[in-house]
PDB file of C-alpha atoms and ligand atoms in Angstrom:
ATOM      1  CA  MET A   1      -8.496  15.585  -7.869  1.00  0.00           C
ATOM      2  CA  ALA A   2      -6.695  12.534  -6.468  1.00  0.00           C
ATOM      3  CA  THR A   3      -3.608  13.487  -7.927  1.00  0.00           C
ATOM      4  CA  LYS A   4      -2.798  16.538  -6.136  1.00  0.00           C
ATOM      5  CA  LYS A   5      -1.963  15.179  -3.050  1.00  0.00           C
ATOM      6  CA  LYS A   6       1.462  14.261  -2.187  1.00  0.00           C
ATOM      7  CA  LYS A   7       2.761  11.148  -3.923  1.00  0.00           C
ATOM      8  CA  LEU A   8       3.126   8.040  -1.807  1.00  0.00           C
ATOM      9  CA  VAL A   9       5.381   5.061  -2.729  1.00  0.00           C
ATOM     10  CA  ILE A  10       5.495   2.183  -0.353  1.00  0.00           C
ATOM     11  CA  GLY A  11       7.935  -0.631  -0.360  1.00  0.00           C
ATOM     12  CA  ASN A  12       6.840  -4.216   0.946  1.00  0.00           C
ATOM     13  CA  TRP A  13       9.653  -6.314   1.703  1.00  0.00           C
ATOM     14  CA  LYS A  14       7.406  -9.491   1.941  1.00  0.00           C
ATOM     15  CA  MET A  15       9.461 -12.100   3.989  1.00  0.00           C
ATOM     16  CA  ASN A  16      12.902 -11.020   2.400  1.00  0.00           C
ATOM     17  CA  ILE A  17      15.994  -9.214   4.030  1.00  0.00           C
ATOM     18  CA  PHE A  18      17.410 -11.453   6.389  1.00  0.00           C
ATOM     19  CA  THR A  19      19.819  -9.519   8.669  1.00  0.00           C
ATOM     20  CA  VAL A  20      19.400  -6.269  10.723  1.00  0.00           C
ATOM     21  CA  LYS A  21      22.497  -5.070   9.192  1.00  0.00           C
ATOM     22  CA  GLU A  22      20.855  -5.282   5.659  1.00  0.00           C
ATOM     23  CA  ALA A  23      17.514  -3.911   6.739  1.00  0.00           C
ATOM     24  CA  LYS A  24      19.333  -0.919   8.212  1.00  0.00           C
ATOM     25  CA  LYS A  25      21.527  -0.492   5.113  1.00  0.00           C
ATOM     26  CA  LEU A  26      18.291  -0.541   3.117  1.00  0.00           C
ATOM     27  CA  VAL A  27      16.865   1.839   4.810  1.00  0.00           C
ATOM     28  CA  GLU A  28      19.373   4.247   5.121  1.00  0.00           C
ATOM     29  CA  GLY A  29      20.336   3.987   1.378  1.00  0.00           C
ATOM     30  CA  ILE A  30      16.447   4.918   0.738  1.00  0.00           C
ATOM     31  CA  LYS A  31      16.475   7.910   3.038  1.00  0.00           C
ATOM     32  CA  LYS A  32      19.910   9.575   1.521  1.00  0.00           C
ATOM     33  CA  GLY A  33      18.362   8.560  -1.905  1.00  0.00           C
ATOM     34  CA  SER A  34      15.134  10.838  -0.963  1.00  0.00           C
ATOM     35  CA  LEU A  35      16.939  13.623   0.437  1.00  0.00           C
ATOM     36  CA  LYS A  36      16.077  15.830  -2.546  1.00  0.00           C
ATOM     37  CA  THR A  37      12.569  14.670  -3.152  1.00  0.00           C
ATOM     38  CA  LYS A  38       9.827  17.246  -2.576  1.00  0.00           C
ATOM     39  CA  ASN A  39       6.444  15.807  -3.246  1.00  0.00           C
ATOM     40  CA  THR A  40       6.922  12.058  -2.518  1.00  0.00           C
ATOM     41  CA  ASP A  41       6.255  10.237   1.153  1.00  0.00           C
ATOM     42  CA  VAL A  42       8.250   7.113   1.520  1.00  0.00           C
ATOM     43  CA  VAL A  43       7.233   3.816   3.557  1.00  0.00           C
ATOM     44  CA  VAL A  44       9.154   0.982   4.090  1.00  0.00           C
ATOM     45  CA  CYS A  45       7.328  -2.298   5.370  1.00  0.00           C
ATOM     46  CA  PRO A  46       9.985  -4.925   6.759  1.00  0.00           C
ATOM     47  CA  PRO A  47       8.969  -7.994   8.378  1.00  0.00           C
ATOM     48  CA  PHE A  48       7.541  -7.632  12.333  1.00  0.00           C
ATOM     49  CA  VAL A  49      11.172  -8.533  13.749  1.00  0.00           C
ATOM     50  CA  TYR A  50      13.103  -5.322  12.490  1.00  0.00           C
ATOM     51  CA  VAL A  51      10.612  -2.592  13.547  1.00  0.00           C
ATOM     52  CA  SER A  52      12.539  -2.375  16.667  1.00  0.00           C
ATOM     53  CA  GLU A  53      15.798  -1.957  15.248  1.00  0.00           C
ATOM     54  CA  LEU A  54      14.503   0.464  12.505  1.00  0.00           C
ATOM     55  CA  LYS A  55      12.296   2.988  14.426  1.00  0.00           C
ATOM     56  CA  GLY A  56      15.285   5.206  14.986  1.00  0.00           C
ATOM     57  CA  LEU A  57      15.716   5.471  11.243  1.00  0.00           C
ATOM     58  CA  VAL A  58      12.523   6.939  10.705  1.00  0.00           C
ATOM     59  CA  SER A  59      12.394  10.567   9.232  1.00  0.00           C
ATOM     60  CA  LYS A  60       9.964  12.837   8.171  1.00  0.00           C
ATOM     61  CA  LYS A  61      10.305  11.715   4.565  1.00  0.00           C
ATOM     62  CA  VAL A  62      10.713   7.712   5.284  1.00  0.00           C
ATOM     63  CA  ALA A  63       8.272   6.111   7.600  1.00  0.00           C
ATOM     64  CA  LEU A  64       7.833   2.830   8.913  1.00  0.00           C
ATOM     65  CA  GLY A  65       5.055   0.259   8.091  1.00  0.00           C
ATOM     66  CA  VAL A  66       4.379  -3.385   8.493  1.00  0.00           C
ATOM     67  CA  GLN A  67       2.600  -5.737   6.747  1.00  0.00           C
ATOM     68  CA  ASN A  68      -0.149  -7.334   8.588  1.00  0.00           C
ATOM     69  CA  ILE A  69      -1.885  -6.956  12.038  1.00  0.00           C
ATOM     70  CA  PHE A  70      -4.459  -9.110  13.917  1.00  0.00           C
ATOM     71  CA  GLU A  71      -7.892  -8.371  13.860  1.00  0.00           C
ATOM     72  CA  GLU A  72      -8.632  -8.662  17.404  1.00  0.00           C
ATOM     73  CA  VAL A  73      -7.598  -5.892  20.218  1.00  0.00           C
ATOM     74  CA  GLN A  74      -5.567  -8.327  22.578  1.00  0.00           C
ATOM     75  CA  GLY A  75      -5.997 -11.817  24.154  1.00  0.00           C
ATOM     76  CA  SER A  76      -5.329 -15.528  23.540  1.00  0.00           C
ATOM     77  CA  TYR A  77      -3.966 -15.277  19.962  1.00  0.00           C
ATOM     78  CA  THR A  78      -0.610 -17.408  19.944  1.00  0.00           C
ATOM     79  CA  GLY A  79       1.626 -15.906  17.242  1.00  0.00           C
ATOM     80  CA  GLU A  80      -0.249 -12.669  16.468  1.00  0.00           C
ATOM     81  CA  VAL A  81       0.752  -8.978  16.651  1.00  0.00           C
ATOM     82  CA  SER A  82      -1.745  -6.527  17.481  1.00  0.00           C
ATOM     83  CA  ALA A  83      -1.634  -2.986  16.246  1.00  0.00           C
ATOM     84  CA  GLN A  84      -1.293  -1.710  19.777  1.00  0.00           C
ATOM     85  CA  HIS A  85       2.043  -3.467  20.021  1.00  0.00           C
ATOM     86  CA  LEU A  86       3.227  -0.925  17.249  1.00  0.00           C
ATOM     87  CA  ALA A  87       2.887   2.329  18.134  1.00  0.00           C
ATOM     88  CA  GLN A  88       5.918   2.530  20.245  1.00  0.00           C
ATOM     89  CA  PHE A  89       7.965   1.343  17.366  1.00  0.00           C
ATOM     90  CA  LYS A  90       6.734   4.532  15.516  1.00  0.00           C
ATOM     91  CA  VAL A  91       5.115   1.986  13.001  1.00  0.00           C
ATOM     92  CA  SER A  92       2.574   4.497  11.017  1.00  0.00           C
ATOM     93  CA  TYR A  93       1.213   2.218   8.402  1.00  0.00           C
ATOM     94  CA  VAL A  94      -0.050  -1.546   7.754  1.00  0.00           C
ATOM     95  CA  ILE A  95      -0.652  -3.128   4.676  1.00  0.00           C
ATOM     96  CA  ILE A  96      -4.057  -4.906   5.083  1.00  0.00           C
ATOM     97  CA  GLY A  97      -5.399  -7.676   2.631  1.00  0.00           C
ATOM     98  CA  HIS A  98      -2.608  -8.174   0.387  1.00  0.00           C
ATOM     99  CA  SER A  99      -3.624 -10.880  -2.321  1.00  0.00           C
ATOM    100  CA  GLU A 100      -1.015 -13.051  -0.870  1.00  0.00           C
ATOM    101  CA  ARG A 101      -2.551 -13.210   2.405  1.00  0.00           C
ATOM    102  CA  ARG A 102      -5.904 -13.607   1.055  1.00  0.00           C
ATOM    103  CA  VAL A 103      -4.775 -16.814  -0.990  1.00  0.00           C
ATOM    104  CA  ARG A 104      -3.669 -18.189   2.559  1.00  0.00           C
ATOM    105  CA  GLY A 105      -7.128 -17.717   4.016  1.00  0.00           C
ATOM    106  CA  GLU A 106      -7.755 -13.818   4.944  1.00  0.00           C
ATOM    107  CA  THR A 107     -11.170 -13.098   4.227  1.00  0.00           C
ATOM    108  CA  ASP A 108     -12.938  -9.697   3.655  1.00  0.00           C
ATOM    109  CA  ALA A 109     -14.384  -9.735   6.956  1.00  0.00           C
ATOM    110  CA  SER A 110     -11.172 -10.327   8.484  1.00  0.00           C
ATOM    111  CA  VAL A 111      -9.804  -7.481   6.342  1.00  0.00           C
ATOM    112  CA  ALA A 112     -12.685  -5.473   7.509  1.00  0.00           C
ATOM    113  CA  LYS A 113     -11.626  -5.622  11.233  1.00  0.00           C
ATOM    114  CA  LYS A 114      -7.919  -5.176  10.591  1.00  0.00           C
ATOM    115  CA  ILE A 115      -8.509  -1.767   8.987  1.00  0.00           C
ATOM    116  CA  THR A 116     -10.987  -0.686  11.665  1.00  0.00           C
ATOM    117  CA  ARG A 117      -7.965  -2.156  14.420  1.00  0.00           C
ATOM    118  CA  ALA A 118      -5.539  -0.068  12.418  1.00  0.00           C
ATOM    119  CA  LEU A 119      -7.524   3.315  12.534  1.00  0.00           C
ATOM    120  CA  GLU A 120      -8.218   3.189  16.487  1.00  0.00           C
ATOM    121  CA  ASN A 121      -4.179   2.846  16.757  1.00  0.00           C
ATOM    122  CA  LYS A 122      -3.602   5.718  14.300  1.00  0.00           C
ATOM    123  CA  LEU A 123      -1.904   3.582  11.883  1.00  0.00           C
ATOM    124  CA  THR A 124      -2.869   4.109   8.191  1.00  0.00           C
ATOM    125  CA  PRO A 125      -4.293   1.225   6.606  1.00  0.00           C
ATOM    126  CA  VAL A 126      -3.098   0.177   3.177  1.00  0.00           C
ATOM    127  CA  PHE A 127      -6.113  -1.433   1.934  1.00  0.00           C
ATOM    128  CA  CYS A 128      -5.344  -3.799  -0.595  1.00  0.00           C
ATOM    129  CA  ILE A 129      -7.498  -4.627  -3.359  1.00  0.00           C
ATOM    130  CA  GLY A 130      -7.807  -6.283  -6.981  1.00  0.00           C
ATOM    131  CA  GLU A 131      -9.117  -8.918  -9.079  1.00  0.00           C
ATOM    132  CA  SER A 132      -7.507 -12.336  -9.876  1.00  0.00           C
ATOM    133  CA  THR A 133      -8.311 -12.440 -13.546  1.00  0.00           C
ATOM    134  CA  ARG A 134     -10.250 -10.304 -16.072  1.00  0.00           C
ATOM    135  CA  ASP A 135     -13.093 -11.131 -18.032  1.00  0.00           C
ATOM    136  CA  ASP A 136     -14.925  -9.496 -20.820  1.00  0.00           C
ATOM    137  CA  HIS A 137     -18.022  -8.793 -18.993  1.00  0.00           C
ATOM    138  CA  GLY A 138     -16.589  -6.452 -16.558  1.00  0.00           C
ATOM    139  CA  ASP A 139     -17.161  -9.024 -13.628  1.00  0.00           C
ATOM    140  CA  TYR A 140     -13.933  -7.846 -12.018  1.00  0.00           C
ATOM    141  CA  LEU A 141     -15.361  -4.328 -11.388  1.00  0.00           C
ATOM    142  CA  SER A 142     -18.102  -5.851  -9.461  1.00  0.00           C
ATOM    143  CA  PHE A 143     -15.673  -8.071  -7.918  1.00  0.00           C
ATOM    144  CA  VAL A 144     -13.430  -4.843  -6.866  1.00  0.00           C
ATOM    145  CA  LYS A 145     -16.745  -2.881  -5.735  1.00  0.00           C
ATOM    146  CA  THR A 146     -17.498  -5.898  -3.185  1.00  0.00           C
ATOM    147  CA  GLN A 147     -14.132  -5.971  -1.797  1.00  0.00           C
ATOM    148  CA  LEU A 148     -14.148  -2.074  -1.344  1.00  0.00           C
ATOM    149  CA  ALA A 149     -17.788  -2.222   0.217  1.00  0.00           C
ATOM    150  CA  THR A 150     -16.865  -5.200   2.675  1.00  0.00           C
ATOM    151  CA  GLY A 151     -13.391  -3.998   3.795  1.00  0.00           C
ATOM    152  CA  LEU A 152     -14.438  -0.632   4.591  1.00  0.00           C
ATOM    153  CA  SER A 153     -17.676  -1.484   6.166  1.00  0.00           C
ATOM    154  CA  GLY A 154     -16.276  -0.323   9.816  1.00  0.00           C
ATOM    155  CA  VAL A 155     -14.799   2.944   8.558  1.00  0.00           C
ATOM    156  CA  SER A 156     -16.910   6.080   8.782  1.00  0.00           C
ATOM    157  CA  LYS A 157     -17.109   9.238   6.416  1.00  0.00           C
ATOM    158  CA  MET A 158     -14.941  10.414   9.262  1.00  0.00           C
ATOM    159  CA  ASN A 159     -12.252   8.101   8.447  1.00  0.00           C
ATOM    160  CA  ILE A 160     -12.221   7.398   5.020  1.00  0.00           C
ATOM    161  CA  GLY A 161      -9.739  10.322   4.045  1.00  0.00           C
ATOM    162  CA  ASP A 162      -7.369   8.489   6.380  1.00  0.00           C
ATOM    163  CA  VAL A 163      -7.241   5.111   4.355  1.00  0.00           C
ATOM    164  CA  VAL A 164      -5.093   4.539   1.425  1.00  0.00           C
ATOM    165  CA  ILE A 165      -6.445   2.074  -1.148  1.00  0.00           C
ATOM    166  CA  ALA A 166      -3.573  -0.158  -3.151  1.00  0.00           C
ATOM    167  CA  TYR A 167      -5.060  -1.593  -6.116  1.00  0.00           C
ATOM    168  CA  GLU A 168      -3.336  -4.639  -7.310  1.00  0.00           C
ATOM    169  CA  PRO A 169      -4.385  -6.746  -9.962  1.00  0.00           C
ATOM    170  CA  VAL A 170      -3.143 -10.165  -8.773  1.00  0.00           C
ATOM    171  CA  TRP A 171      -2.454 -11.334 -12.136  1.00  0.00           C
ATOM    172  CA  ALA A 172       0.238  -8.233 -12.267  1.00  0.00           C
ATOM    173  CA  ILE A 173       1.576  -8.919  -8.958  1.00  0.00           C
ATOM    174  CA  GLY A 174       5.146 -10.750  -9.530  1.00  0.00           C
ATOM    175  CA  ALA A 175       4.578 -10.553 -12.999  1.00  0.00           C
ATOM    176  CA  LYS A 176       7.007  -9.469 -15.661  1.00  0.00           C
ATOM    177  CA  GLU A 177       4.973  -6.652 -16.699  1.00  0.00           C
ATOM    178  CA  ALA A 178       2.724  -3.732 -14.866  1.00  0.00           C
ATOM    179  CA  MET A 179      -0.802  -2.992 -15.730  1.00  0.00           C
ATOM    180  CA  ASN A 180      -0.557  -0.641 -18.384  1.00  0.00           C
ATOM    181  CA  SER A 181      -1.058   3.054 -17.616  1.00  0.00           C
ATOM    182  CA  ASN A 182      -4.944   3.473 -19.437  1.00  0.00           C
ATOM    183  CA  GLN A 183      -6.019   0.200 -17.413  1.00  0.00           C
ATOM    184  CA  VAL A 184      -4.441   2.096 -14.304  1.00  0.00           C
ATOM    185  CA  HIS A 185      -6.857   5.116 -14.700  1.00  0.00           C
ATOM    186  CA  GLU A 186     -10.017   3.439 -15.505  1.00  0.00           C
ATOM    187  CA  MET A 187      -9.331   1.480 -12.122  1.00  0.00           C
ATOM    188  CA  SER A 188      -8.727   4.723 -10.652  1.00  0.00           C
ATOM    189  CA  LEU A 189     -11.569   6.508 -11.753  1.00  0.00           C
ATOM    190  CA  TYR A 190     -13.880   3.397 -10.887  1.00  0.00           C
ATOM    191  CA  ILE A 191     -12.687   3.197  -6.943  1.00  0.00           C
ATOM    192  CA  GLN A 192     -13.430   7.106  -6.798  1.00  0.00           C
ATOM    193  CA  LYS A 193     -16.926   6.218  -7.964  1.00  0.00           C
ATOM    194  CA  CYS A 194     -17.394   3.547  -5.855  1.00  0.00           C
ATOM    195  CA  ILE A 195     -15.987   5.311  -2.795  1.00  0.00           C
ATOM    196  CA  LYS A 196     -18.485   8.596  -3.748  1.00  0.00           C
ATOM    197  CA  GLU A 197     -21.400   6.068  -4.008  1.00  0.00           C
ATOM    198  CA  MET A 198     -20.484   4.651  -0.569  1.00  0.00           C
ATOM    199  CA  TYR A 199     -19.684   8.134   1.409  1.00  0.00           C
ATOM    200  CA  GLY A 200     -21.048  11.139  -0.920  1.00  0.00           C
ATOM    201  CA  ALA A 201     -19.399  13.249  -3.005  1.00  0.00           C
ATOM    202  CA  MET A 202     -18.042  15.591  -0.552  1.00  0.00           C
ATOM    203  CA  VAL A 203     -15.904  13.131   1.610  1.00  0.00           C
ATOM    204  CA  PRO A 204     -12.004  13.341   1.151  1.00  0.00           C
ATOM    205  CA  MET A 205     -10.816  10.885  -1.085  1.00  0.00           C
ATOM    206  CA  PRO A 206      -8.204   8.215   0.321  1.00  0.00           C
ATOM    207  CA  LYS A 207      -5.073   7.999  -2.004  1.00  0.00           C
ATOM    208  CA  ILE A 208      -5.360   5.404  -4.426  1.00  0.00           C
ATOM    209  CA  LEU A 209      -1.909   3.388  -5.095  1.00  0.00           C
ATOM    210  CA  TYR A 210      -1.503   0.768  -8.033  1.00  0.00           C
ATOM    211  CA  GLY A 211       0.656  -2.163  -7.239  1.00  0.00           C
ATOM    212  CA  GLY A 212       1.909  -5.027  -9.628  1.00  0.00           C
ATOM    213  CA  ALA A 213       5.467  -5.518 -11.418  1.00  0.00           C
ATOM    214  CA  VAL A 214       6.245  -1.533 -10.559  1.00  0.00           C
ATOM    215  CA  ASN A 215       9.885  -0.555 -11.623  1.00  0.00           C
ATOM    216  CA  ALA A 216      11.893   2.716 -11.902  1.00  0.00           C
ATOM    217  CA  ASP A 217      10.987   2.495 -15.845  1.00  0.00           C
ATOM    218  CA  ASN A 218       7.447   2.117 -15.470  1.00  0.00           C
ATOM    219  CA  ALA A 219       7.028   4.208 -12.574  1.00  0.00           C
ATOM    220  CA  ARG A 220       6.571   7.664 -13.437  1.00  0.00           C
ATOM    221  CA  GLU A 221       4.620   6.497 -16.744  1.00  0.00           C
ATOM    222  CA  ILE A 222       1.889   4.699 -14.264  1.00  0.00           C
ATOM    223  CA  VAL A 223       1.370   7.560 -11.548  1.00  0.00           C
ATOM    224  CA  ASP A 224       1.329  10.222 -14.255  1.00  0.00           C
ATOM    225  CA  ARG A 225      -0.976   8.732 -16.777  1.00  0.00           C
ATOM    226  CA  GLY A 226      -2.518   6.232 -14.586  1.00  0.00           C
ATOM    227  CA  TYR A 227      -3.995   9.129 -12.292  1.00  0.00           C
ATOM    228  CA  VAL A 228      -2.963   7.443  -9.123  1.00  0.00           C
ATOM    229  CA  ASP A 229      -1.305   8.934  -5.761  1.00  0.00           C
ATOM    230  CA  GLY A 230       1.608   6.163  -5.578  1.00  0.00           C
ATOM    231  CA  LEU A 231       2.568   3.170  -5.634  1.00  0.00           C
ATOM    232  CA  LEU A 232       3.225  -0.216  -3.837  1.00  0.00           C
ATOM    233  CA  VAL A 233       6.283  -1.973  -4.623  1.00  0.00           C
ATOM    234  CA  GLY A 234       7.010  -5.589  -4.049  1.00  0.00           C
ATOM    235  CA  ARG A 235      10.531  -6.686  -5.648  1.00  0.00           C
ATOM    236  CA  GLU A 236      11.903  -3.609  -6.610  1.00  0.00           C
ATOM    237  CA  SER A 237      11.843  -2.205  -3.026  1.00  0.00           C
ATOM    238  CA  LEU A 238      14.572  -4.499  -2.105  1.00  0.00           C
ATOM    239  CA  LYS A 239      17.538  -2.717  -3.586  1.00  0.00           C
ATOM    240  CA  VAL A 240      18.564   0.748  -2.896  1.00  0.00           C
ATOM    241  CA  GLU A 241      18.881   1.943  -6.394  1.00  0.00           C
ATOM    242  CA  ASN A 242      15.792   0.010  -7.712  1.00  0.00           C
ATOM    243  CA  PHE A 243      13.570   1.583  -4.973  1.00  0.00           C
ATOM    244  CA  VAL A 244      15.297   5.043  -5.039  1.00  0.00           C
ATOM    245  CA  GLY A 245      14.665   5.002  -9.110  1.00  0.00           C
ATOM    246  CA  ILE A 246      11.025   4.807  -8.507  1.00  0.00           C
ATOM    247  CA  ILE A 247      10.877   7.126  -5.759  1.00  0.00           C
ATOM    248  CA  THR A 248      12.958   9.796  -7.650  1.00  0.00           C
ATOM    249  CA  ASN A 249      11.051   9.053 -10.938  1.00  0.00           C
ATOM    250  CA  VAL A 250       7.654   9.818  -9.345  1.00  0.00           C
ATOM    251  CA  ASP A 251       9.184  12.773  -7.381  1.00  0.00           C
ATOM    252  CA  LEU A 252       9.474  14.367 -11.021  1.00  0.00           C
ATOM    253  CA  ILE A 253       5.678  14.499 -11.561  1.00  0.00           C
ATOM    254  CA  LYS A 254       4.524  18.028 -11.737  1.00  0.00           C
TER     255      LYS A 254
HETATM  256  P1  PGA B   1       5.630  -6.816  -6.929  1.00  0.00           P
HETATM  257  O1  PGA B   1       4.860  -6.949  -6.036  1.00  0.00           O
HETATM  258  O2  PGA B   1       6.033  -5.393  -7.433  1.00  0.00           O
HETATM  259  O3  PGA B   1       7.145  -7.739  -6.701  1.00  0.00           O
HETATM  260  O4  PGA B   1       5.055  -7.254  -8.562  1.00  0.00           O
HETATM  261  C1  PGA B   1       3.865  -6.164  -5.775  1.00  0.00           C
HETATM  262  C2  PGA B   1       2.913  -6.530  -4.394  1.00  0.00           C
HETATM  263  O5  PGA B   1       2.830  -7.455  -3.772  1.00  0.00           O
HETATM  264  O6  PGA B   1       2.616  -5.371  -3.621  1.00  0.00           O
END
């Protein structure tokens, strides 16, 4: 059952935090605030420009991630960053296929290649999926299933347990209210069912996270009652007290 694993809380800074000093202060605050947590791994995903400065702050509990990589290994791709660039900076996670990238043209095919590149370089892909709108006929379920199948097309049975799946309904990202925990539970079960259909019942289940309008007040309920393994957090990961509040509340779950 997915919920028995260690919890995972990932902060996506997006295009925020504008000085090295601020970035370091944020990570140091998060580290200090999570000293007493026992069951929760934490990841911070700053903009690329900070990874070299932050690599010295990586610890057992607080790991470093990035928000994207390029889909090819190397070559004439001006402005892109390869998975291979990142190992030397102690980066261990990469968010792939976030809806804010998909609306700017990132396709399922490109997401699939990026997931493969991440795994080849021992980075944990945080594979984002989620429908833009809900309908009464359940079309959103087949939409999510297709996103899963296409994105994971290069991932073998051997590797599926190394992927993290972040379910983020696009309508809840940046919104006032998160999805309710019953709906989160329904999607968590559905994603597990899709994975079993694709890989068989015996494979290790990837961690499943929820993302979209998570805060310190709703975090515990979403994880506990939504039966997910953790959270992908945007806005509320930018302030130490807010993010630490989320982490400590998730860590209280038995
Ligand atoms: P939010 O963003 O927490 O600000 O809603 C979530 C995300 O984009 O992952």
